[in-house]
Coordinates of C-alpha atoms and ligand atoms in Angstrom, one line a residue:
M17 CA 132.9 137.0 123.8
P18 CA 131.9 133.3 124.2
E19 CA 128.4 132.8 125.6
R20 CA 128.7 132.9 129.4
T21 CA 127.1 130.1 131.4
P22 CA 124.2 131.4 133.7
I23 CA 126.4 130.9 136.7
A24 CA 129.4 132.8 135.2
E25 CA 127.1 135.6 134.2
V26 CA 125.6 136.0 137.7
K27 CA 129.1 135.6 139.3
A28 CA 130.5 138.4 137.1
R29 CA 127.5 140.7 137.9
L30 CA 127.9 140.1 141.6
E31 CA 131.6 140.9 141.5
R32 CA 130.9 144.3 140.0
A33 CA 127.7 145.1 142.0
K34 CA 127.8 147.9 144.6
S35 CA 124.6 146.6 146.2
V36 CA 123.1 143.1 146.3
T37 CA 119.7 142.0 147.6
V38 CA 118.7 138.3 148.1
L39 CA 115.3 136.8 148.7
T40 CA 115.1 133.2 149.9
G41 CA 112.3 130.7 150.4
A42 CA 112.0 127.1 151.7
G43 CA 114.1 125.7 148.8
I44 CA 117.3 127.0 150.4
S45 CA 116.7 125.0 153.5
A46 CA 115.6 121.8 151.6
D47 CA 119.2 120.6 151.5
S48 CA 119.4 121.0 155.3
G49 CA 116.5 118.5 155.5
V50 CA 113.7 121.1 156.2
A51 CA 110.6 120.1 154.3
T52 CA 109.4 122.7 151.8
F53 CA 105.7 123.9 151.9
R54 CA 104.5 122.9 148.6
G55 CA 106.7 119.9 148.0
A56 CA 105.5 116.3 148.6
D57 CA 106.7 116.4 152.2
G58 CA 104.9 119.6 153.0
L59 CA 101.9 118.1 154.8
W60 CA 101.2 117.3 158.4
R61 CA 98.3 115.0 159.4
N62 CA 96.9 115.9 155.9
F63 CA 96.7 119.6 156.8
R64 CA 98.3 122.2 154.5
A65 CA 100.2 125.3 155.9
E66 CA 97.4 127.5 154.6
D67 CA 94.9 125.6 156.8
L68 CA 96.9 126.0 160.1
A69 CA 99.0 129.2 159.7
T70 CA 96.0 131.5 160.1
P71 CA 94.7 133.6 163.1
E72 CA 91.3 131.9 162.6
A73 CA 92.8 128.4 163.0
F74 CA 94.6 129.5 166.1
A75 CA 91.5 131.1 167.6
R76 CA 89.4 128.0 166.8
D77 CA 92.0 125.4 168.0
P78 CA 95.2 126.8 169.5
R79 CA 96.2 123.3 170.7
L80 CA 96.2 121.9 167.2
V81 CA 98.2 124.8 165.9
W82 CA 100.7 124.5 168.7
E83 CA 100.9 120.8 168.1
W84 CA 101.8 121.6 164.4
Y85 CA 104.5 124.1 165.5
N86 CA 105.9 121.7 168.1
W87 CA 106.2 119.1 165.3
R88 CA 108.1 121.6 163.2
R89 CA 110.2 122.9 166.1
E90 CA 111.3 119.3 166.9
L91 CA 112.3 118.7 163.3
I92 CA 114.1 122.1 162.7
A93 CA 116.0 121.8 166.0
T94 CA 118.1 119.0 164.5
K95 CA 118.8 120.8 161.2
R96 CA 121.9 122.8 160.4
P97 CA 122.7 125.5 157.8
N98 CA 123.9 124.1 154.4
P99 CA 126.6 125.5 152.0
A100 CA 124.0 127.9 150.4
H101 CA 123.3 129.6 153.8
H102 CA 127.1 129.9 154.4
A103 CA 127.7 131.3 151.0
L104 CA 125.2 134.1 151.6
V105 CA 127.1 134.9 154.9
E106 CA 130.3 135.1 152.8
M107 CA 128.6 137.3 150.3
E108 CA 127.4 139.6 153.1
K109 CA 131.0 139.9 154.4
R110 CA 132.3 141.1 151.1
G111 CA 131.7 144.6 152.2
R112 CA 129.4 146.3 149.7
R113 CA 125.7 146.9 150.5
F114 CA 124.0 143.6 151.1
W115 CA 120.5 142.7 152.4
L116 CA 118.9 139.3 152.8
I117 CA 115.2 138.9 152.9
T118 CA 113.9 135.5 153.9
Q119 CA 110.4 134.0 154.0
N120 CA 111.8 131.1 156.0
V121 CA 110.9 130.9 159.7
D122 CA 113.5 128.1 160.4
G123 CA 116.2 130.5 161.7
L124 CA 118.9 128.8 159.6
H125 CA 120.2 132.1 158.0
R126 CA 120.7 133.6 161.6
A127 CA 122.3 130.3 162.7
A128 CA 124.7 130.5 159.8
G129 CA 125.7 134.1 160.8
S130 CA 123.7 136.3 158.5
E131 CA 123.2 139.8 160.1
Q132 CA 121.9 142.1 157.3
L133 CA 118.7 140.1 157.4
S134 CA 114.9 140.5 157.5
E135 CA 112.9 137.4 158.5
I136 CA 109.7 138.8 157.0
H137 CA 107.5 135.9 158.0
G138 CA 108.9 135.7 161.6
N139 CA 110.9 133.0 163.3
I140 CA 109.8 129.7 164.7
W141 CA 112.0 130.1 167.8
R142 CA 110.2 133.4 168.8
V143 CA 106.8 133.6 170.7
R144 CA 104.5 136.6 171.2
C145 CA 102.0 137.2 174.0
T146 CA 98.5 137.6 172.6
R147 CA 97.6 139.8 175.5
C148 CA 100.6 142.1 176.3
G149 CA 102.5 141.6 173.0
Q150 CA 105.8 140.8 174.6
I151 CA 108.1 139.0 172.1
S152 CA 110.6 136.5 173.5
E153 CA 112.9 133.7 172.3
N154 CA 111.7 130.2 173.3
R155 CA 113.8 127.1 172.4
Q156 CA 111.8 124.5 174.4
V157 CA 111.2 121.3 172.3
P158 CA 108.3 120.7 172.8
I159 CA 106.9 123.9 174.2
P160 CA 104.4 122.9 176.9
I161 CA 100.8 123.4 175.4
L162 CA 99.2 125.9 176.0
P163 CA 102.1 128.2 176.7
S164 CA 101.4 131.3 178.8
C165 CA 103.2 134.6 179.2
S166 CA 105.7 135.0 182.1
V167 CA 104.6 138.6 182.4
C168 CA 100.8 138.6 182.3
Q169 CA 99.8 134.9 181.9
G170 CA 98.3 135.6 178.5
L171 CA 98.3 132.9 175.8
L172 CA 101.5 132.8 173.8
R173 CA 101.4 132.3 170.0
P174 CA 104.3 131.8 167.5
H175 CA 105.8 135.1 166.5
I176 CA 105.2 134.2 162.9
V177 CA 103.2 136.1 160.2
W178 CA 100.2 134.0 159.3
F179 CA 98.1 134.1 156.1
G180 CA 95.8 137.2 156.3
E181 CA 98.2 139.0 158.7
S182 CA 100.3 141.9 157.5
L183 CA 104.0 141.8 157.6
A184 CA 105.8 144.0 160.2
Q185 CA 106.1 147.6 159.0
R186 CA 109.9 147.7 159.7
D187 CA 110.4 144.5 157.6
L188 CA 108.5 146.0 154.7
E189 CA 110.4 149.2 154.8
Q190 CA 113.8 147.5 155.0
S191 CA 112.8 145.1 152.2
Y192 CA 111.5 147.8 149.8
A193 CA 114.6 150.0 150.5
A194 CA 116.8 147.0 149.6
L195 CA 114.8 146.1 146.5
E196 CA 114.8 149.6 145.1
S197 CA 118.5 150.2 145.6
C198 CA 120.1 146.9 144.5
E199 CA 122.0 146.4 141.3
V200 CA 121.7 142.6 141.5
M201 CA 118.9 140.6 143.1
L202 CA 119.1 136.8 143.7
I203 CA 115.8 134.9 144.2
I204 CA 116.7 131.5 145.7
G205 CA 114.3 128.5 146.4
T206 CA 110.9 130.2 146.4
S207 CA 107.8 129.1 144.5
G208 CA 106.8 132.7 144.1
V209 CA 103.1 132.2 145.1
V210 CA 103.0 133.9 148.5
Y211 CA 102.5 137.7 148.6
P212 CA 103.9 140.2 149.1
A213 CA 107.2 138.4 148.8
A214 CA 106.2 137.1 145.3
S215 CA 106.1 140.7 144.1
F216 CA 109.7 141.5 145.3
A217 CA 111.5 140.4 142.1
P218 CA 109.2 142.5 139.9
V219 CA 109.8 145.5 142.2
A220 CA 113.6 145.1 141.9
K221 CA 113.4 144.6 138.2
Q222 CA 111.3 147.7 137.8
A223 CA 113.9 149.6 139.7
G224 CA 116.6 148.5 137.2
A225 CA 118.2 145.5 139.0
F226 CA 119.7 142.5 137.2
V227 CA 117.5 139.6 138.6
A228 CA 118.6 136.0 138.8
E229 CA 116.6 133.0 140.0
V230 CA 118.0 129.8 141.6
N231 CA 115.4 127.0 141.6
L232 CA 114.9 123.4 140.7
D233 CA 111.8 124.3 138.7
P234 CA 110.4 127.3 136.8
T235 CA 108.2 129.7 138.8
P236 CA 105.6 132.3 137.9
N237 CA 108.4 134.9 138.1
S238 CA 110.8 133.0 135.8
D239 CA 109.8 135.0 132.7
L240 CA 111.0 138.3 134.2
M241 CA 114.4 136.9 135.3
D242 CA 117.6 138.0 133.4
V243 CA 119.1 134.6 134.3
S244 CA 117.5 131.4 135.6
I245 CA 119.9 128.9 137.2
R246 CA 118.3 125.4 137.4
G247 CA 119.8 123.5 140.3
R248 CA 120.0 122.8 144.0
A249 CA 120.8 125.9 146.1
S250 CA 123.4 124.1 148.2
E251 CA 125.4 123.2 145.0
T252 CA 124.9 126.4 142.9
V253 CA 124.9 129.3 145.4
P254 CA 128.5 128.6 146.6
L255 CA 129.6 128.8 142.9
L256 CA 128.4 132.4 142.7
L257 CA 131.1 133.6 145.2
Ligands
BV8_24 C1 99.2 139.7 153.5 C2 104.4 131.5 158.0 C3 97.8 141.4 153.7 C4 103.7 130.3 158.4 C5 104.0 132.1 155.8 C6 95.2 135.9 146.4 C7 96.2 136.6 145.6 C8 97.3 137.2 146.1 C9 97.5 137.2 147.5 C10 96.6 136.6 148.3 C11 95.5 135.9 147.8 N1 94.8 135.4 148.8 C12 95.4 135.6 150.0 C13 96.5 136.4 149.7 C14 97.5 136.9 150.6 C15 98.4 135.8 151.1 C16 98.9 135.0 150.0 O1 99.9 135.4 149.3 N2 98.4 133.8 149.8 C17 98.9 132.9 148.8 C18 98.8 131.4 149.3 C19 98.0 133.1 147.6 N3 99.5 136.5 151.8 C20 99.3 136.8 153.1 O2 98.3 136.6 153.7 C21 100.5 137.6 153.6 N4 99.9 138.8 154.3 O3 99.1 139.6 152.4 O4 98.7 140.6 154.3 C22 97.3 142.4 154.7 C23 97.6 143.7 154.6 C24 97.2 144.6 155.5 C25 96.4 144.1 156.6 C26 96.1 142.8 156.7 C27 96.6 141.9 155.8 C28 101.2 136.8 154.7 C29 102.0 135.8 154.0 C30 102.8 135.1 155.0 C31 102.2 133.7 155.3 N5 103.1 133.0 156.2 N6 104.8 131.5 156.6 C32 104.6 129.3 158.8 O5 105.7 129.1 158.1 O6 104.4 128.7 159.8 S1 104.2 131.8 154.1 C33 104.9 130.3 153.9 O7 105.0 130.2 152.4 C34 106.4 130.2 154.4 O8 106.8 131.3 155.1 C35 107.2 130.1 153.1 O9 108.4 130.6 153.2 C36 106.3 130.8 152.2 C37 106.5 130.7 150.7 O10 106.8 129.4 150.3 P1 108.2 129.1 149.7 O11 109.3 129.6 150.7 O12 108.3 129.7 148.3 O13 108.3 127.6 149.7 P2 107.6 126.5 148.7 O14 107.6 125.2 149.4 O15 106.3 127.1 148.2 O16 108.6 126.5 147.5 C38 109.9 126.0 147.6 C39 110.6 126.3 146.3 O17 111.9 125.9 146.4 C40 110.0 125.6 145.1 O18 110.0 126.5 144.0 C41 111.0 124.5 144.8 O19 111.1 124.2 143.4 C42 112.3 125.1 145.3 N7 113.3 124.1 145.8 C43 113.0 122.9 146.5 N8 114.2 122.4 146.8 C44 115.2 123.2 146.3 C45 114.6 124.3 145.6 N9 115.3 125.3 145.0 C46 116.7 125.2 145.1 N10 117.3 124.1 145.7 C47 116.6 123.1 146.3 N11 117.3 122.1 146.9
ZN25 ZN1 101.8 138.9 178.3

């Protein structure tokens, strides 16, 4: 049997798999023009995401945090899903069990048509009232600062999981169920430094899955991968169909 290329190996495994789980990070949206977090273009006014995406930063200066989110909402509003997002929708439609876990808050998987989806860090187009907890969709660009709840006039915050905040119980349950039951797991465009998402590939591997990474660079999880595909997600993920 001639040595298969990494892409051919993953494609063959996907064709046979009865259940597939995918984890994506900012790298899958890079080719849609959305800046990644730890790439060169990941800064805003010299702040890092870790400085602003925290409950402490919001408590200290909600205007500054909302200005940062307004800047990102304005940028993301003009971006569209790329062939990698569309390929994952196609993969989902192929019938067998499929679950997509994304760390991205840009909403591009939902925009592409993904339905079997957990947005484990939230969604930049959703807001949550800090007083009554009501969650709603808000597409205003910019959102007037400081936004208040239409029900109780409480201060609205992005419905996004910040550093130091725990992920939603339902998202964790769905994610672990998908990780423990999949035969193949794809990890696409994530630097593997943010937890608990960075522990998802080891969980699937431990449960017996074939794990493959698609990334421009090696990551801390590369050593545990059965296959590493070096390349741009928008070019390589469609080849896995
Ligand atoms: C929690 C919302 C506990 C914000 C985000 C020390 C050790 C271990 C853990 C910790 C620690 N100190 C603190 C922690 C916990 C912390 C954490 O992991 N910190 C890190 C920084 C060390 N985690 C948390 O706080 C989490 N919560 O642990 O709760 C708890 C439990 C109970 C009770 C209370 C608390 C919450 C984490 C969620 C944080 N929120 N986002 C916002 O977006 O506004 S995380 C943020 O980083 C984004 O969501 C992003 O998705 C995520 C991960 O980044 P990536 O997606 O990987 O993006 P990145 O830019 O890093 O990498 C891009 C990759 O793509 C690169 O590899 C690049 O090579 C590649 N690429 C680029 N272009 C392409 C490409 N690949 C393919 N094609 C291309 N074209
Ligand atoms: Zn309210």
